[in-house]
Amino acid sequence: RRFRGYYGQRVAVLHSGLSMSQRLDEWKRAKRGLVDVVVGTRSAVFAPLPRLGLIVVDEEQEHTYRSESSPRYDARDAARVRMKLRRGLTVLCSATPSVESYYHGERGDYLLVKLPRRYGTARLPSVTILDMQRQEIPAEGLSEELCQEIHQNLKQGEQTILLMNRRGYSTQVKCTACHATVECPSCSVTMKYHSANNRLMCHYCGYSAPVPDRCPGCGSGFIKYSGLGTQRVEEVVRERWPQARVLRMDMDTTMRRDSHERLLGQFRAGEYDIMVGTQMVAKGLDFPNVTLVGVLTVDQMLYSEDFRSYERTFSLVTQVVGRCGRADKPGRAFIQTYTPENPILVAAASQRYEAFYREEIESRRFHLYPPFCRLYCVGITGEALEETEAGAKRLLELMKERLREESQDLPVRLLGLSPGAVFRVAGRYRYKILLKTVRGPRSRQLLGELLETAGKELPRGVAVFIDPQYDSGL
């Protein structure tokens, strides 16, 4: 909408919400030179503009720029390579850049341009960290202090955003007799309860099942629902403030074509007072009447096993806090957490990116993580557990043998074999091997040769691939 306001109809849009015929029409317009600007999601980096001179990657730190299915690529890397070949310019934009990008900017590999102040007269919001261990939190997950702020916003006719980074109604269905949880038959994750259709759903493969009256294991009727999702938060807000107009933004409410744009447009027009959503409400939104943001839970994300967990949590909290106070009205944000002393949350609350970066870059340097090495994740998947495990062990042995030959001129650290963070997804078991080495064509050639060898020696049905989310750098 904004770009068409400047350039009229010489703007094309490419994203998966379009039908195949619509995407083909936009692709042909770009190919024929009938447009000057293409706006789109990850795959738009390949738009066939004949006189391409600039690619802008907004929110460049987002992990969703990496495709985790074939073809596997990182749109940021594709943008850099494409512009290098075309002698054009790539611009990476973010209020919370990835650690690797900021490191290359400081070293002079990239041109680093800082915007230290907000646009116009807008000021940074005041941020309060609420210690959940020191106050009684009801089962609904909203502290009394945050509820008072929401009530005040409603009285003043101002809008509120509540971030709950888990969708569904309850995050766990558990038998209180035998303590078993209801798991997806195809994935090693618990099913989530969705009140909209009164069913259990798997958020990985989409499997759905009716809610059990009794425990499938022991037959007990003592079934407990625990944990909060966006559906439950929406229900709590509606019950507590029946006069409020509440909008929920998550994967369940935005599946229909154009629903995302339509719902955000209605919120911008003032048709809703409170928006409850997952991380899709945290970034890139500009609503002048939003003066209050509540972050209901971030602790689970903060302590995940990924070495980028601190970076992603800092980015998410900083970005969602930045959604309020973007015009003349002052903004305020409240972060609920059980670890209020965590330096990542303290830095995010004060919007101090450089303080976070200094601490994070030293930790990466000490533990030898990107940008100080190239970290490859070799993934092994298969439908049969025994064959997949045997294939993973065989690949590890092949890597050890080959690396002994190459270790003299190619420094490598092999971190070993481990199950995936989610061991089974859509009926396929997953293992991973982490490998630290230096950047350059030699390491890429070595991995390519290993994959070629693995394709010949591993059992049929066992697939091997390089996970691009760990492959970042120049």
C-alpha atoms as one frame of an Amber mdcrd trajectory, in Angstrom:
protein
   0.000   0.000   0.000   2.759   2.448   0.898   4.901   1.664  -2.131   1.960
   1.883  -4.483   1.270   5.303  -2.994   4.675   6.383  -4.340   5.053   4.328
  -7.534   1.482   3.605  -8.599   0.916   0.334 -10.428   4.623  -0.253 -11.151
   4.840  -2.350  -7.973   4.580  -6.161  -7.861   3.830  -8.278  -4.786   5.105
 -11.840  -4.275   4.166 -14.060  -1.331   2.630 -17.481  -0.654  -0.816 -16.025
   0.131  -1.369 -15.385  -3.593  -2.825 -18.033  -5.861  -0.482 -19.673  -8.366
  -1.997 -17.675 -11.237  -1.613 -14.405  -9.308   2.033 -15.180  -8.530   2.667
 -16.050 -12.184   1.110 -12.748 -13.298   3.314 -10.763 -10.904   6.377 -12.757
 -11.971   5.702 -12.034 -15.656   5.213  -8.307 -14.961   8.606  -8.205 -13.256
  10.258 -10.255 -16.021   8.920  -7.921 -18.743  10.141  -4.796 -16.957   6.617
  -3.516 -16.249   7.399  -2.856 -12.568  10.124  -0.944 -10.758   9.681  -2.391
  -7.264   8.910  -5.914  -6.010   7.667  -6.243  -2.425   7.563  -9.752  -1.048
   8.600 -12.427   1.377  11.635 -14.726   1.249  11.294 -16.042  -2.318  10.930
 -12.499  -3.709  14.746 -12.261  -3.564  14.714 -14.193  -6.873  12.299 -11.815
  -8.648  13.461 -11.494 -12.303  13.789  -7.717 -12.554  15.874  -7.040 -15.693
  17.578  -3.900 -14.298  17.912  -4.877 -10.651  20.149  -2.542  -8.652  18.972
  -2.744  -5.030  17.690  -5.398  -2.611  16.464  -4.256   0.806  16.155  -6.982
   3.469  13.959  -5.632   6.256  14.144  -7.210   9.747  17.246  -8.966   8.485
  17.812 -10.825  11.768  14.698 -12.983  11.260  15.411 -16.730  11.089  12.478
 -17.105   8.672  14.713 -15.833   5.872  16.231 -19.329   5.963  14.354 -21.983
   4.038  14.274 -25.241   6.004  12.890 -27.314   3.144  14.260 -27.958  -0.329
  15.573 -25.822  -1.906  17.472 -24.761   1.219  18.797 -21.209   1.102  19.182
 -18.047   3.160  17.512 -15.085   1.462  20.068 -12.693   2.964  22.948 -14.654
   1.434  21.073 -14.885  -1.866  20.572 -11.094  -1.839  24.274 -10.446  -1.189
  25.430 -12.845  -3.911  22.902 -11.567  -6.435  23.884  -7.946  -5.890  27.571
  -8.797  -6.035  27.028 -10.360  -9.456  24.944  -7.376 -10.601  27.286  -4.810
  -9.001  24.310  -3.499  -7.062  23.610  -2.718  -3.413  22.183  -4.886  -0.610
  20.754  -3.075   2.430  20.187  -5.077   5.620  17.782  -3.231   7.944  16.888
  -3.906  11.572  16.463  -2.258  14.953  18.096  -5.408  16.367  20.578  -6.656
  13.745  21.879 -10.197  13.866  25.141 -10.454  15.792  26.974 -11.564  12.643
  25.754  -8.623  10.561  26.622  -6.040  13.217  30.056  -7.630  13.659  30.762
  -7.321   9.929  29.526  -3.717  10.064  31.897  -2.845  12.893  34.824  -4.494
  11.096  34.127  -2.513   7.941  33.073  -5.499   5.834  29.681  -3.763   5.566
  28.957  -0.042   5.657  27.337   0.488   9.094  24.698   3.238   9.245  23.059
   3.963  12.608  19.748   5.697  13.302  20.091   6.612  17.008  16.747   8.394
  17.400  13.132   7.597  16.638  11.470   9.227  13.679   9.785  12.575  14.373
   8.853  13.436  17.957   8.271   9.875  19.178  10.097   8.848  22.341  11.142
   5.432  23.592   8.527   3.854  25.890   9.016   3.360  29.612   9.549  -0.334
  30.388   8.763  -2.204  33.626   9.983  -5.751  34.324   7.466  -7.626  36.494
   8.940 -10.339  38.750   6.487 -13.233  38.604   8.123 -14.979  41.566   7.260
 -12.171  43.943   3.586 -11.797  43.213   0.558 -14.012  43.030  -0.204 -14.704
  39.379  -3.655 -16.063  38.600  -4.070 -19.036  36.281  -5.007 -16.591  33.526
  -1.396 -15.389  33.380  -2.064 -11.631  33.653  -0.522  -9.848  36.640  -2.696
  -7.377  38.527  -0.384  -4.496  37.626  -0.684  -5.226  33.914  -4.475  -5.563
  34.258  -4.647  -2.101  35.846  -2.685  -0.644  32.922  -5.003  -2.314  30.392
  -8.022  -0.915  32.254  -6.490   2.575  32.150  -5.839   2.288  28.417  -9.438
   1.289  27.760 -10.700   4.300  29.721  -8.473   6.630  27.686  -9.492   5.110
  24.340  -5.952   3.924  23.567  -4.915   0.556  22.138  -2.982  -2.333  23.696
  -0.862  -5.197  22.301  -0.354  -8.398  24.340   2.375 -10.815  23.214   1.909
 -14.517  23.997   4.318 -16.466  21.833   2.331 -19.715  21.936  -0.877 -20.318
  20.023  -3.775 -22.527  21.021  -5.745 -22.656  24.271  -3.684 -24.947  26.514
  -0.114 -26.021  25.807  -0.353 -29.380  27.607  -3.028 -32.031  28.226  -1.944
 -34.285  31.092  -3.363 -37.172  33.149  -3.041 -36.375  36.860  -3.170 -40.077
  37.747  -0.294 -41.488  35.654   1.245 -38.101  34.659   1.260 -39.037  30.967
   0.780 -36.317  28.360  -1.097 -36.657  25.080   1.495 -36.755  22.301   1.220
 -36.571  18.537   1.473 -40.059  16.961   3.794 -38.729  14.234   5.904 -36.224
  16.223   7.665 -36.339  19.586   5.764 -33.313  20.919   2.684 -32.865  23.071
  -0.621 -31.983  21.445  -2.073 -28.519  22.094  -5.724 -27.947  22.926  -7.598
 -25.532  20.641 -10.913 -24.287  21.980 -12.105 -22.920  18.607 -12.737 -26.433
  17.259 -12.515 -28.317  20.594  -9.701 -30.548  19.327  -6.100 -31.394  20.072
  -3.629 -30.296  17.398   0.040 -30.828  16.602   1.785 -27.599  15.656   4.445
 -29.444  13.654   2.602 -31.788  11.286  -0.976 -30.486  11.641  -2.415 -33.755
  12.999  -5.738 -33.256  14.794  -7.663 -35.484  17.228 -10.752 -35.194  19.443
 -10.281 -34.344  23.112 -10.101 -37.592  25.148 -12.572 -38.153  27.986 -10.158
 -40.558  29.625  -6.406 -41.045  29.665  -5.344 -43.244  26.709  -2.755 -44.911
  28.954  -4.389 -45.705  32.310  -8.062 -44.985  31.599  -8.340 -42.351  34.324
 -10.845 -39.547  33.879  -8.634 -37.002  35.633  -7.459 -34.964  32.644  -5.793
 -31.606  33.338  -5.234 -28.739  30.919  -2.261 -26.506  31.700  -0.258 -23.751
  30.076  -1.494 -20.688  28.244  -1.855 -19.964  24.553  -3.273 -17.050  22.614
  -6.791 -18.504  22.580  -6.865 -18.718  26.380  -5.472 -15.206  26.778  -8.102
 -13.891  24.367 -10.829 -15.573  26.422  -9.466 -14.143  29.685  -9.334 -10.630
  28.247 -12.900 -10.871  26.918 -14.158 -12.129  30.287 -12.385  -9.444  32.289
 -13.249  -6.542  29.965 -16.465  -7.516  28.163 -16.766  -4.025  26.684 -13.358
  -4.293  24.955 -13.047  -5.197  21.287 -10.397  -7.941  21.156  -8.435  -9.168
  18.122  -6.360 -12.362  18.106  -3.471 -12.615  15.616  -1.861 -16.029  15.201
  -1.560 -18.801  12.608  -5.113 -19.941  13.332  -6.771 -16.585  12.603  -4.643
 -15.591   9.599  -4.793 -18.743   7.462  -7.253 -17.323   4.948  -6.014 -15.286
   2.019  -5.625 -11.573   2.832  -6.784 -12.135   6.455  -3.485 -10.856   7.873
  -3.678  -7.572   5.982  -7.411  -7.183   6.649  -7.141  -7.707  10.418  -4.193
  -5.348  10.799  -6.048  -2.747   8.734  -9.048  -3.014  11.053  -6.832  -2.618
  14.114  -5.134   0.408  12.539  -8.571   1.932  11.857  -9.449   1.653  15.550
 -11.992  -1.171  15.237 -10.264  -3.093  18.061  -8.964  -2.030  21.482  -6.699
  -4.967  22.367  -4.636  -7.226  20.099  -3.444 -10.596  21.446  -0.913 -12.341
  19.260   2.218 -14.369  18.724   5.478 -12.905  17.425   3.744 -11.839  14.205
   2.506  -8.760  16.151   5.984  -7.912  17.425   7.759  -6.527  14.384   7.247
  -3.999  11.625   3.865  -2.645  12.785   3.179   1.065  13.180   0.013   1.964
  15.091  -0.012   5.547  16.453  -2.722   4.810  19.038  -0.919   1.857  20.662
   0.421   3.105  23.995   0.675  -0.143  25.998   2.476  -3.430  25.329   2.433
  -6.464  27.594   4.871  -9.354  27.169   3.254 -12.269  28.982   6.023 -14.872
  28.803   9.528 -15.070  27.336  11.322 -17.451  29.711  10.805 -20.586  27.612
  12.328 -18.901  24.569  15.189 -17.443  26.623  16.456 -20.844  27.749  16.123
 -22.943  24.599  19.079 -25.048  23.451  19.944 -22.907  20.399  23.045 -20.765
  20.830  21.033 -17.905  19.316  18.328 -18.064  22.017  19.566 -14.893  23.766
  19.755 -13.028  20.469  16.243 -14.060  19.424  14.747 -13.226  22.823  16.411
  -9.815  22.889  15.168  -9.088  19.383  11.598 -10.202  20.092  11.268  -8.233
  23.337  12.940  -5.118  21.932  10.794  -5.152  18.813   7.461  -5.687  20.568
   8.272  -3.010  23.146   8.945  -0.683  20.213   5.356  -1.112  18.966   4.050
   1.400  21.536   4.550   5.145  21.800   5.333   5.582  18.108   3.538   8.914
  17.762   2.883  11.854  20.091   1.408   9.754  22.909   3.972   8.276  25.351
   4.228   4.481  25.450   4.771   2.023  28.280   5.596  -1.677  28.261   5.452
  -4.434  30.887   7.485  -7.664  30.697   6.377 -10.598  32.857   9.218 -12.985
  33.710  10.472 -15.372  36.373  14.089 -14.212  35.807  13.944 -10.397  36.031
  17.674 -10.131  36.700  18.602 -11.700  33.359  20.904  -9.213  31.573  19.267
  -9.931  28.207  15.870  -8.782  29.459  17.410  -5.779  31.219  19.143  -4.701
  28.002  15.968  -5.275  25.956  13.894  -3.272  28.429  16.229  -0.296  28.071
  16.488  -0.735  24.268  20.294  -0.911  24.556  21.317  -3.008  21.583  25.023
  -2.241  21.865  25.122  -3.343  25.521  23.568  -6.647  24.516  25.902  -6.969
  21.525  29.086  -6.405  23.584  28.190  -9.182  25.999  26.970 -11.574  23.331
  29.945 -11.109  20.996  32.411 -11.863  23.813  30.474 -15.010  24.680  30.571
 -16.077  21.026  34.298 -15.352  20.856  35.028 -17.354  24.024  32.927 -20.378
  23.015  33.892 -20.130  19.327  30.533 -19.582  17.669  29.646 -17.496  14.586
  30.869 -14.998  13.471  34.195 -16.445  14.660  33.702 -19.729  12.842  31.459
 -21.338  10.274  29.044 -23.669  12.077  27.475 -26.378   9.955  24.608 -28.590
  11.081  24.413 -31.826   9.118  20.895 -33.255   9.438  20.023 -36.943   9.064
  16.369 -38.022   8.762  14.506 -41.245   8.084  11.246 -43.052   8.776  12.792
 -46.142  10.422  14.472 -45.474  13.769  17.110 -48.225  13.554  18.133 -47.390
   9.991  18.231 -43.649  10.693  20.366 -44.127  13.795  22.705 -46.514  11.972
  22.976 -44.081   9.056  23.772 -41.191  11.399  26.520 -43.195  13.129  27.955
 -44.289   9.787  28.022 -40.686   8.551  29.809 -39.633  11.742  32.482 -42.281
  11.137  32.873 -41.145   7.519  33.330 -37.565   8.705  35.921 -38.565  11.304
  37.902 -40.545   8.732  37.856 -37.737   6.198  38.628 -35.027   8.724  41.715
 -36.860   9.960  43.074 -36.558   6.428  42.153 -32.856   6.135  42.943 -31.673
   9.680  46.440 -30.446   8.836  45.324 -27.667   6.504  41.685 -27.275   7.592
  40.989 -26.567  11.286  37.811 -28.422  12.293  35.928 -29.174  15.506  33.450
 -32.047  15.270  30.857 -31.691  18.039  29.404 -35.150  17.625  26.043 -36.771
  17.061  22.829 -35.907  18.913  19.070 -36.215  18.397  17.250 -33.215  16.949
  15.602 -30.731  19.306  12.310 -32.351  18.239  13.376 -35.940  17.669  10.478
 -36.984  15.409   8.486 -34.759  13.039   5.796 -35.981  10.603   6.894 -39.590
  11.049  10.597 -38.950  10.382  13.324 -39.329  13.011  15.979 -36.628  13.112
  19.645 -36.582  14.148  22.204 -33.823  13.747  25.995 -33.475  13.632  27.519
 -30.069  14.390  30.766 -29.067  12.743  32.850 -25.940  13.399  35.373 -24.834
  10.814  36.653 -21.769   8.986  34.948 -20.047   6.074  36.078 -20.716   2.565
  35.661 -22.933  -0.477  37.701 -25.768   1.075  35.183 -26.426   3.855  32.251
 -26.257   1.446  34.014 -28.653  -0.943  34.701 -31.078   1.904  31.063 -31.139
   3.018  29.876 -31.551  -0.550  32.144 -34.574  -0.985  30.947 -36.055   2.306
  27.316 -35.700   1.282  28.046 -37.327  -2.058  29.733 -40.258  -0.291  26.892
 -40.517   2.225  24.355 -40.758  -0.569  26.104 -43.913  -1.792  26.796 -45.632
   1.534  23.841 -44.822   3.800  20.704 -47.034   3.873  17.896 -46.241   1.464
  15.288 -43.939   2.944  17.843 -42.040   5.038  18.301 -38.448   3.843  21.222
 -36.137   4.624  21.247 -32.350   4.276  23.000 -29.210   5.480  20.797 -27.099
   7.749  21.225 -23.456   6.590  20.244 -21.866   9.887  23.761 -22.462  11.186
  25.498 -21.413   7.982  25.878 -17.659   8.281  28.614 -15.189   7.484  30.238
 -13.482   4.557
